[in-house]
Coordinates of C-alpha atoms and ligand atoms in Angstrom, one line a residue:
M1 CA 0.1 -0.3 0.1
R2 CA 2.9 2.4 0.0
L3 CA 2.1 3.5 -3.3
L4 CA -0.8 4.6 -2.4
P5 CA -0.2 9.3 -2.6
Q6 CA -0.4 9.7 1.2
S7 CA -2.2 13.1 0.6
L8 CA -6.2 13.1 0.7
F9 CA -6.1 15.2 -2.6
G10 CA -3.5 12.6 -4.4
R11 CA -5.9 9.3 -3.8
L12 CA -9.0 11.0 -4.8
I13 CA -7.4 12.5 -7.5
L14 CA -5.6 8.9 -8.7
I15 CA -8.9 7.2 -8.0
L16 CA -11.2 9.6 -10.4
L17 CA -7.7 9.5 -13.0
I18 CA -8.5 5.8 -13.2
G19 CA -12.0 5.8 -13.3
L20 CA -12.1 8.1 -15.9
A21 CA -9.2 5.8 -17.7
V22 CA -11.6 3.2 -17.3
A23 CA -14.5 5.3 -18.8
Q24 CA -12.8 6.7 -21.9
I25 CA -11.3 3.7 -22.6
V26 CA -14.5 1.3 -22.7
A27 CA -16.1 4.3 -24.6
A28 CA -13.6 4.8 -26.9
S29 CA -13.6 1.0 -27.5
L30 CA -17.8 0.9 -28.4
S31 CA -17.8 3.5 -30.4
F32 CA -14.6 2.5 -32.7
Y33 CA -16.5 -1.0 -32.9
E34 CA -20.1 0.4 -33.7
R35 CA -18.7 2.8 -36.4
D36 CA -16.4 0.1 -38.2
Q37 CA -20.2 -2.3 -37.9
A38 CA -22.0 0.8 -39.7
L39 CA -19.0 1.0 -42.0
V40 CA -18.5 -2.4 -43.0
Y41 CA -22.4 -2.9 -43.2
F42 CA -23.1 -0.1 -45.6
S43 CA -19.9 -0.9 -48.2
D44 CA -21.2 -4.7 -48.1
R45 CA -24.5 -3.6 -48.8
Q46 CA -23.2 -1.4 -51.9
L47 CA -21.0 -4.4 -53.2
A48 CA -23.6 -6.2 -52.5
E49 CA -25.8 -5.0 -54.9
H50 CA -23.0 -3.7 -57.7
D51 CA -22.2 -7.5 -58.5
A52 CA -25.4 -8.7 -58.2
D53 CA -25.8 -6.1 -60.9
L54 CA -23.1 -7.5 -62.2
V55 CA -24.4 -11.1 -62.7
N56 CA -27.6 -10.0 -64.2
L57 CA -25.3 -9.4 -66.6
L58 CA -23.2 -11.7 -67.2
D59 CA -26.9 -13.8 -67.1
R60 CA -27.9 -12.4 -70.3
L61 CA -24.3 -11.8 -71.6
P62 CA -23.3 -14.4 -74.7
V63 CA -20.4 -16.9 -73.2
R64 CA -17.4 -14.8 -74.8
E65 CA -18.4 -11.7 -74.2
R66 CA -18.4 -12.4 -70.2
T67 CA -14.9 -12.3 -69.6
R68 CA -14.3 -9.1 -71.1
V69 CA -16.7 -8.1 -68.8
A70 CA -14.9 -10.3 -65.2
A71 CA -12.1 -9.0 -66.4
I72 CA -13.1 -4.6 -66.0
R73 CA -14.7 -5.6 -62.3
T74 CA -11.6 -7.0 -61.3
S75 CA -9.4 -5.1 -59.3
P76 CA -7.1 -5.5 -56.1
R77 CA -10.3 -5.9 -53.6
V78 CA -12.0 -8.5 -56.1
R79 CA -11.6 -11.3 -57.6
V80 CA -13.5 -12.3 -60.7
R81 CA -13.4 -15.5 -62.4
L82 CA -15.7 -17.7 -64.8
F83 CA -16.4 -21.6 -64.7
S84 CA -17.9 -23.2 -66.8
H85 CA -18.6 -26.3 -64.5
R86 CA -19.1 -25.9 -61.0
P87 CA -15.7 -24.8 -59.4
I88 CA -14.1 -26.9 -56.9
T89 CA -14.1 -25.6 -53.1
P90 CA -10.6 -25.4 -52.1
T91 CA -9.7 -28.1 -49.2
D92 CA -8.6 -24.8 -46.5
A93 CA -11.8 -23.0 -46.8
R94 CA -13.2 -22.7 -43.5
P95 CA -17.2 -21.7 -42.8
Q96 CA -18.2 -18.7 -43.2
D97 CA -18.3 -16.5 -40.4
H98 CA -21.0 -13.8 -38.8
R99 CA -19.8 -11.0 -41.4
A100 CA -20.1 -13.4 -44.4
L101 CA -23.1 -14.9 -43.8
R102 CA -24.6 -11.3 -43.5
F103 CA -23.1 -10.4 -46.8
L104 CA -24.2 -13.5 -48.3
E105 CA -27.6 -12.6 -47.1
I106 CA -27.8 -9.1 -48.3
L107 CA -26.5 -10.7 -51.3
K108 CA -29.6 -13.3 -52.0
T109 CA -31.8 -10.5 -51.3
F110 CA -30.1 -9.0 -54.8
L111 CA -30.1 -12.3 -56.1
R112 CA -33.3 -14.3 -55.3
H113 CA -32.9 -17.0 -58.0
H114 CA -29.7 -17.6 -58.0
E115 CA -27.9 -20.6 -56.4
I116 CA -25.0 -19.3 -53.9
T117 CA -22.1 -21.3 -51.7
G118 CA -19.7 -19.0 -49.5
Y119 CA -16.8 -20.1 -47.9
L120 CA -14.0 -18.3 -46.1
L121 CA -10.1 -18.2 -46.8
R122 CA -7.8 -16.6 -44.3
D123 CA -5.4 -13.6 -46.2
P124 CA -1.7 -14.1 -44.4
V125 CA -1.2 -11.4 -41.9
P126 CA 1.8 -9.2 -41.3
H127 CA 1.3 -8.3 -38.0
P128 CA -1.5 -9.4 -35.5
N129 CA -2.2 -7.3 -33.3
H130 CA -3.6 -9.6 -30.1
F131 CA -3.5 -6.8 -27.5
L132 CA -6.6 -4.7 -29.6
P133 CA -9.9 -5.5 -28.7
F134 CA -10.9 -5.5 -32.5
D135 CA -9.2 -8.0 -35.3
Y136 CA -7.0 -4.6 -36.0
G137 CA -5.2 -5.6 -39.4
Y138 CA -6.7 -8.9 -40.3
R139 CA -7.9 -9.9 -43.8
T140 CA -10.1 -12.6 -45.1
R141 CA -10.5 -13.5 -48.5
S142 CA -14.1 -13.9 -49.0
V143 CA -15.1 -16.0 -51.8
F144 CA -19.0 -16.7 -53.4
D145 CA -19.8 -19.3 -55.9
I146 CA -23.1 -18.1 -58.2
R147 CA -24.4 -19.6 -60.5
L148 CA -25.1 -17.8 -63.5
R149 CA -28.5 -18.9 -65.1
N150 CA -27.9 -20.3 -68.6
H151 CA -24.8 -21.3 -68.5
G152 CA -21.9 -21.7 -66.0
W153 CA -20.7 -20.2 -63.1
V154 CA -18.6 -16.8 -61.6
R155 CA -17.0 -16.6 -58.6
F156 CA -16.4 -13.6 -56.2
N157 CA -13.3 -13.4 -54.4
Y158 CA -13.2 -10.9 -52.1
L159 CA -10.1 -9.1 -50.3
R160 CA -12.0 -8.0 -47.1
P161 CA -11.0 -6.4 -43.6
L162 CA -12.1 -7.7 -40.7
G163 CA -11.9 -5.1 -38.3
I164 CA -10.8 -1.2 -38.6
T165 CA -7.9 -1.0 -40.9
E166 CA -7.3 2.7 -40.3
W167 CA -7.0 4.8 -36.5
P168 CA -9.7 7.4 -36.5
Y169 CA -7.0 9.7 -35.4
P170 CA -9.9 12.2 -35.4
L171 CA -12.3 10.5 -32.8
I172 CA -9.0 10.1 -30.6
A173 CA -7.6 13.3 -30.7
Y174 CA -11.2 14.7 -29.7
L175 CA -11.3 12.1 -27.0
G176 CA -7.8 13.5 -25.5
V177 CA -9.0 16.7 -25.7
L178 CA -12.1 15.9 -23.4
A179 CA -9.8 13.8 -21.0
L180 CA -7.2 17.0 -20.7
A181 CA -10.7 19.3 -20.2
I182 CA -12.6 16.5 -17.3
L183 CA -8.6 16.6 -15.7
V184 CA -8.4 20.3 -15.5
L185 CA -12.0 19.8 -13.7
V186 CA -10.9 16.9 -11.3
L187 CA -8.1 19.1 -10.1
W188 CA -10.1 22.3 -9.6
A189 CA -13.1 19.8 -7.7
V190 CA -11.0 17.7 -6.0
R191 CA -8.5 20.8 -5.0
L192 CA -11.9 23.1 -4.2
A193 CA -12.9 19.5 -2.1
T194 CA -9.5 19.3 0.2
R195 CA -7.9 22.8 0.6
P196 CA -10.8 23.8 3.7
L197 CA -9.9 20.3 5.3
S198 CA -5.9 21.4 5.3
A199 CA -6.8 24.9 6.5
L200 CA -8.9 23.1 9.4
A201 CA -5.5 20.4 10.2
N202 CA -3.3 24.0 9.8
A203 CA -6.2 25.8 12.7
A204 CA -5.7 22.9 14.6
E205 CA -1.9 22.3 14.8
D206 CA -2.0 25.9 15.6
L207 CA -4.7 25.9 18.4
G208 CA -2.6 23.5 20.2
H209 CA 0.1 26.4 21.0
N210 CA -1.9 29.4 20.1
L211 CA -5.7 30.5 21.9
Q212 CA -5.6 33.6 20.8
R213 CA -5.1 32.9 17.3
E214 CA -7.6 34.6 14.3
P215 CA -10.8 32.8 13.8
M216 CA -11.0 30.8 11.2
P217 CA -12.6 32.5 8.0
E218 CA -16.3 31.4 8.0
T219 CA -16.7 31.3 4.3
G220 CA -16.9 29.1 1.3
P221 CA -20.3 26.1 1.0
I222 CA -22.0 25.0 3.6
E223 CA -20.2 22.4 5.5
V224 CA -17.1 24.3 5.5
R225 CA -18.7 27.2 7.1
R226 CA -20.2 24.9 9.4
A227 CA -17.0 23.4 10.3
A228 CA -15.4 26.5 10.3
R229 CA -17.9 28.2 12.5
A230 CA -17.5 24.5 14.6
F231 CA -13.8 25.1 15.0
N232 CA -14.1 28.5 16.2
D233 CA -16.7 28.0 18.8
M234 CA -14.4 25.4 20.3
Q235 CA -11.5 28.0 20.2
N236 CA -13.9 30.2 22.3
R237 CA -14.8 27.8 24.7
L238 CA -11.6 26.4 25.3
R239 CA -10.2 30.3 25.3
Q240 CA -13.0 30.7 28.5
F241 CA -12.7 27.9 30.1
L242 CA -8.7 27.7 30.5
D243 CA -9.3 32.2 31.7
D244 CA -12.0 31.3 34.2
R245 CA -9.9 28.4 35.3
T246 CA -7.3 31.4 35.8
R247 CA -8.6 33.3 37.0
L248 CA -10.3 31.2 40.1
L249 CA -6.6 29.9 40.6
T250 CA -5.8 33.7 40.6
A251 CA -8.3 34.5 42.9
I252 CA -7.5 31.4 45.3
S253 CA -4.0 32.3 45.2
H254 CA -4.3 35.8 46.0
D255 CA -7.3 35.3 48.5
L256 CA -5.2 32.7 50.8
R257 CA -2.5 35.3 51.9
T258 CA -4.4 37.1 54.0
P259 CA -5.4 34.2 56.0
I260 CA -1.8 33.1 55.7
T261 CA -0.7 36.3 57.1
R262 CA -3.0 36.0 59.5
M263 CA -2.0 32.6 60.9
R264 CA 1.9 33.9 60.6
L265 CA 0.4 36.4 63.4
R266 CA -1.1 34.4 65.4
S267 CA 1.4 31.9 65.1
E268 CA 4.0 34.2 67.2
L269 CA 1.7 33.7 70.2
L270 CA 2.6 30.0 70.4
D271 CA 4.1 29.7 73.8
D272 CA 6.5 26.3 72.4
P273 CA 9.4 27.8 70.1
A274 CA 10.3 24.5 68.7
L275 CA 6.2 24.5 67.3
R276 CA 6.5 28.2 66.6
E277 CA 9.2 27.8 64.0
K278 CA 7.4 24.4 62.2
F279 CA 4.2 26.4 61.5
V280 CA 6.2 29.6 60.5
R281 CA 8.2 27.4 58.3
D282 CA 5.0 25.8 56.6
L283 CA 3.5 29.0 56.1
D284 CA 7.1 30.3 54.4
E285 CA 6.5 27.3 52.1
M286 CA 2.7 27.9 51.5
T287 CA 3.2 31.2 50.6
A288 CA 6.2 30.8 48.8
M289 CA 3.5 28.5 46.4
T290 CA 1.0 31.1 46.5
G291 CA 3.0 33.5 44.8
E292 CA 4.8 31.1 42.2
T293 CA 1.3 30.2 41.6
L294 CA 0.4 33.9 40.9
D295 CA 3.2 34.3 38.9
F296 CA 3.6 31.7 36.7
L297 CA -0.6 32.4 35.5
R298 CA 0.6 35.8 35.3
G299 CA 4.1 35.5 33.4
L300 CA 1.8 32.9 30.7
D301 CA -0.7 35.5 30.6
S302 CA 1.1 38.1 29.6
A303 CA 0.9 41.0 27.3
E304 CA 3.8 41.0 25.4
S305 CA 4.5 41.2 21.9
V306 CA 6.0 38.5 20.2
Q307 CA 9.3 39.9 18.3
P308 CA 12.4 38.3 17.2
I309 CA 14.8 37.2 20.4
D310 CA 18.4 37.0 20.2
L311 CA 19.1 33.8 21.9
M312 CA 22.7 33.5 22.5
A313 CA 22.3 37.2 24.0
L314 CA 19.8 36.0 26.3
L315 CA 22.0 33.1 27.4
E316 CA 24.9 34.9 28.6
T317 CA 22.7 37.6 30.3
I318 CA 21.5 34.7 32.5
Q319 CA 25.2 33.3 32.3
A320 CA 25.9 36.6 33.5
D321 CA 23.6 37.3 36.3
L322 CA 24.3 33.6 37.5
T323 CA 28.4 34.4 37.4
E324 CA 27.3 36.8 39.6
Q325 CA 26.2 34.8 42.4
G326 CA 28.9 32.3 42.6
Q327 CA 28.0 30.1 40.1
T328 CA 29.4 28.3 37.1
V329 CA 27.3 28.6 33.7
T330 CA 28.9 27.7 30.6
I331 CA 27.7 28.0 26.8
E332 CA 28.9 26.5 23.6
G333 CA 27.8 26.3 20.3
S334 CA 25.8 29.0 18.7
H335 CA 23.0 30.2 16.9
T336 CA 22.7 33.4 14.9
R337 CA 18.9 33.7 13.1
P338 CA 16.5 35.3 15.9
I339 CA 13.7 33.3 17.3
L340 CA 10.7 34.3 17.6
G341 CA 9.2 35.0 20.7
R342 CA 8.5 36.9 24.0
P343 CA 11.5 37.5 25.4
S344 CA 10.9 37.2 29.0
L345 CA 9.2 33.8 28.3
I346 CA 12.1 32.5 26.9
R347 CA 14.2 33.9 29.6
R348 CA 12.1 32.4 32.1
L349 CA 12.6 29.0 30.0
C350 CA 16.4 28.8 30.2
E351 CA 16.6 30.3 33.7
N352 CA 14.5 27.5 35.1
L353 CA 16.6 24.9 33.5
T354 CA 19.6 26.5 34.1
Q355 CA 18.6 26.9 37.8
N356 CA 17.6 23.1 38.3
A357 CA 20.6 22.5 36.6
L358 CA 22.8 24.3 39.3
R359 CA 20.5 23.4 42.0
Y360 CA 20.4 19.6 41.3
G361 CA 24.0 19.3 39.7
Q362 CA 26.6 22.0 41.1
R363 CA 27.0 23.4 37.0
A364 CA 25.0 23.9 34.2
E365 CA 26.7 23.1 30.6
I366 CA 24.6 24.9 27.9
E367 CA 24.6 23.8 24.4
V368 CA 23.3 25.9 21.4
R369 CA 23.1 23.9 17.8
S370 CA 20.9 24.1 14.5
A371 CA 18.6 21.3 13.8
G372 CA 17.2 22.1 10.5
R373 CA 14.9 25.2 10.6
D374 CA 14.8 24.7 15.1
V375 CA 17.2 25.3 17.3
E376 CA 18.1 23.1 20.1
I377 CA 19.3 24.1 23.1
V378 CA 20.5 21.5 25.6
I379 CA 21.3 22.4 29.4
R380 CA 23.5 19.4 30.8
D381 CA 24.8 18.9 34.6
H382 CA 26.3 16.3 36.7
G383 CA 23.9 15.5 40.1
P384 CA 21.8 12.7 40.2
G385 CA 19.7 12.8 36.9
I386 CA 16.0 11.6 37.2
P387 CA 15.1 8.0 37.5
I388 CA 13.9 7.3 34.5
D389 CA 10.2 6.4 35.2
R390 CA 9.9 10.2 36.9
L391 CA 11.5 11.9 33.8
E392 CA 8.0 12.7 33.2
K393 CA 6.4 13.1 36.1
V394 CA 8.6 15.9 37.5
F395 CA 6.7 18.2 34.7
E396 CA 3.7 17.3 37.1
P397 CA 2.5 21.0 38.9
Y398 CA 4.3 20.9 42.4
Y399 CA 5.8 17.5 42.1
R400 CA 9.2 17.3 43.7
L401 CA 11.6 14.2 43.7
D402 CA 12.2 14.4 47.0
P403 CA 10.3 16.9 49.0
S404 CA 12.0 17.1 52.0
R405 CA 15.6 17.8 50.3
S406 CA 14.1 20.1 47.8
R407 CA 12.1 21.9 50.3
E408 CA 15.1 23.1 51.9
R409 CA 16.7 24.0 48.4
G410 CA 13.1 26.5 48.2
G411 CA 11.3 24.8 44.7
T412 CA 7.6 24.4 44.7
G413 CA 7.8 22.1 41.6
L414 CA 6.4 24.6 39.5
G415 CA 9.6 25.2 37.1
L416 CA 9.4 22.6 35.3
S417 CA 5.8 22.2 34.9
I418 CA 6.2 26.2 33.5
A419 CA 9.5 25.7 31.1
R420 CA 7.2 23.1 29.1
N421 CA 4.4 24.9 29.0
I422 CA 6.7 28.0 27.2
A423 CA 8.4 25.6 25.0
E424 CA 4.8 24.5 23.9
I425 CA 2.9 27.8 23.4
H426 CA 6.1 29.1 21.3
G427 CA 5.7 25.8 19.0
G428 CA 9.0 23.7 21.0
R429 CA 9.0 21.1 22.6
L430 CA 10.9 20.2 26.2
Y431 CA 12.2 17.2 27.8
L432 CA 14.4 15.4 29.9
R433 CA 16.7 12.5 29.8
N434 CA 19.6 11.2 31.4
H435 CA 23.0 11.7 30.1
P436 CA 24.9 8.0 29.7
Q437 CA 28.5 10.1 31.8
G438 CA 25.7 11.0 34.7
G439 CA 23.9 14.3 35.2
L440 CA 21.0 15.7 33.8
E441 CA 20.0 16.6 29.8
A442 CA 17.1 19.2 29.7
V443 CA 16.5 19.4 25.5
V444 CA 14.3 22.6 24.6
T445 CA 13.7 22.8 20.7
L446 CA 12.4 26.0 19.8
P447 CA 11.1 26.8 15.7
T448 CA 12.5 29.9 14.4
N449 CA 9.5 30.5 12.1
G450 CA 11.4 30.1 9.2
E451 CA 13.3 33.6 9.2
R452 CA 17.2 33.4 8.1
Ligands
LIG501 N1 19.1 19.0 37.0 C1 17.8 17.8 37.8 N2 18.3 16.9 38.5 C2 18.4 15.9 39.0 N3 16.7 16.4 39.6 C3 16.0 17.2 39.0 C4 16.9 18.7 38.2 N4 16.1 18.9 37.7 C5 14.5 19.2 37.9 N5 14.8 17.5 39.0 C6 13.6 17.1 40.1 O1 12.6 17.5 39.7 C7 11.9 18.4 40.5 C8 11.2 18.9 39.9 O2 11.3 20.1 39.5 P1 11.0 21.5 39.1 O3 11.6 22.6 38.9 O4 9.6 21.8 38.4 O5 10.5 21.9 40.6 P2 11.6 22.3 41.7 O6 12.7 22.5 41.0 O7 11.3 21.3 42.8 O8 11.0 24.4 42.1 P3 10.9 25.5 41.4 O9 9.1 25.8 40.9 O10 11.4 26.4 42.1 O11 11.7 25.3 40.4 C9 12.9 18.6 41.5 O12 11.9 18.9 42.6 C10 13.7 17.5 41.4 O13 13.5 17.0 42.3
LIG502 MG1 13.1 24.0 39.3

């Protein structure tokens, strides 16, 4: 099935073309056959009438004059011979086919009172063609012996084409032009039918990372308009749903701050210092969580415009900031094509991954390389890595491998989910893998959107 074209467009064209070709061939063969039959019938009729006249003339002529008349009639297609006795039927004579019989019938309508015998002799055929549905090029000799009324016999030996002897070129040209015209129409119709599908597929693909995309135009035939309207409705509902969720989470995170502050004040009243410290630590963590959640939700909502970003410069500022704090960050490779995106988000994406590398793996090694139209950023560290079955799980919000240890280091467990979110709304990807020589590698792929 690998020969089948992969696109719907290709398949429809293929099916229609096969159908058309079969229809054309059948129609052409039928028309050749009919035309041939009609032509043969009329020429047979003419021939029979003509030769019946000749027989009637020979009947009335004295024997010595007959030879001259017979010689006049003889041509490459008809041989006329006279016999005084019943002529001998050759040994290779074959019974008459339906066409010879039909000719005989016609002949008999003109020569009602004559005795006629007929048989066939096949002429040697130079190039029989067995691939055509008709006997192209075959010829037979059709022989009729007719007893004359006063004395003797006459023999007509016709060289008769069995089938079409000449290609009907005008008809073939006409069919060709017709086929071409239909082909153009088919291409046009199939395109008309498949274009909205591709538009829909593109829109759905686009929707994956941009809920704010322009709605699809609701134009064209009814079905297309309906599909576009349904799609736009779905996009609106999705956006509404996400907006609602964001608003709700923002409200909760925001409103939680007040009770947390109240609890902090109240914890001051606790007498037991150990218990008080535990309370304060929990409350600190809750504050961090609500704060980061708010940041997260606000960050992805940012109204910042999409613009070309110089990735290397961005990475270098991150490196400079962290080096200032005494961390080790190295950058290798390069990428010159700007990427399109929101700078603060891309910065956040790279920062989150670099901070993880520093936090869990001592130092961060950043490598940048072009991968076709995409740019790939690999951030490696030299820490313990992540067990294979958790490589995906750590992307879940608030998920931490070792909550107690991570907490000491101040993590909320949102960093990776934020990072992946950012990669995806830019049409990119983010995944983690363990390096064979130890340490974790975070791989980010971002499209450069064809800008050169
Ligand atoms: N480079 C790494 N090496 C080992 N484990 C890692 C690495 N990066 C992340 N992890 C594990 O994945 C968990 C989730 O990471 P994530 O960045 O989402 O949260 P976090 O770092 O704990 O908190 P924050 O929200 O401040 O980033 C971490 O708690 C840690 O256990
Ligand atoms: Mg983190």
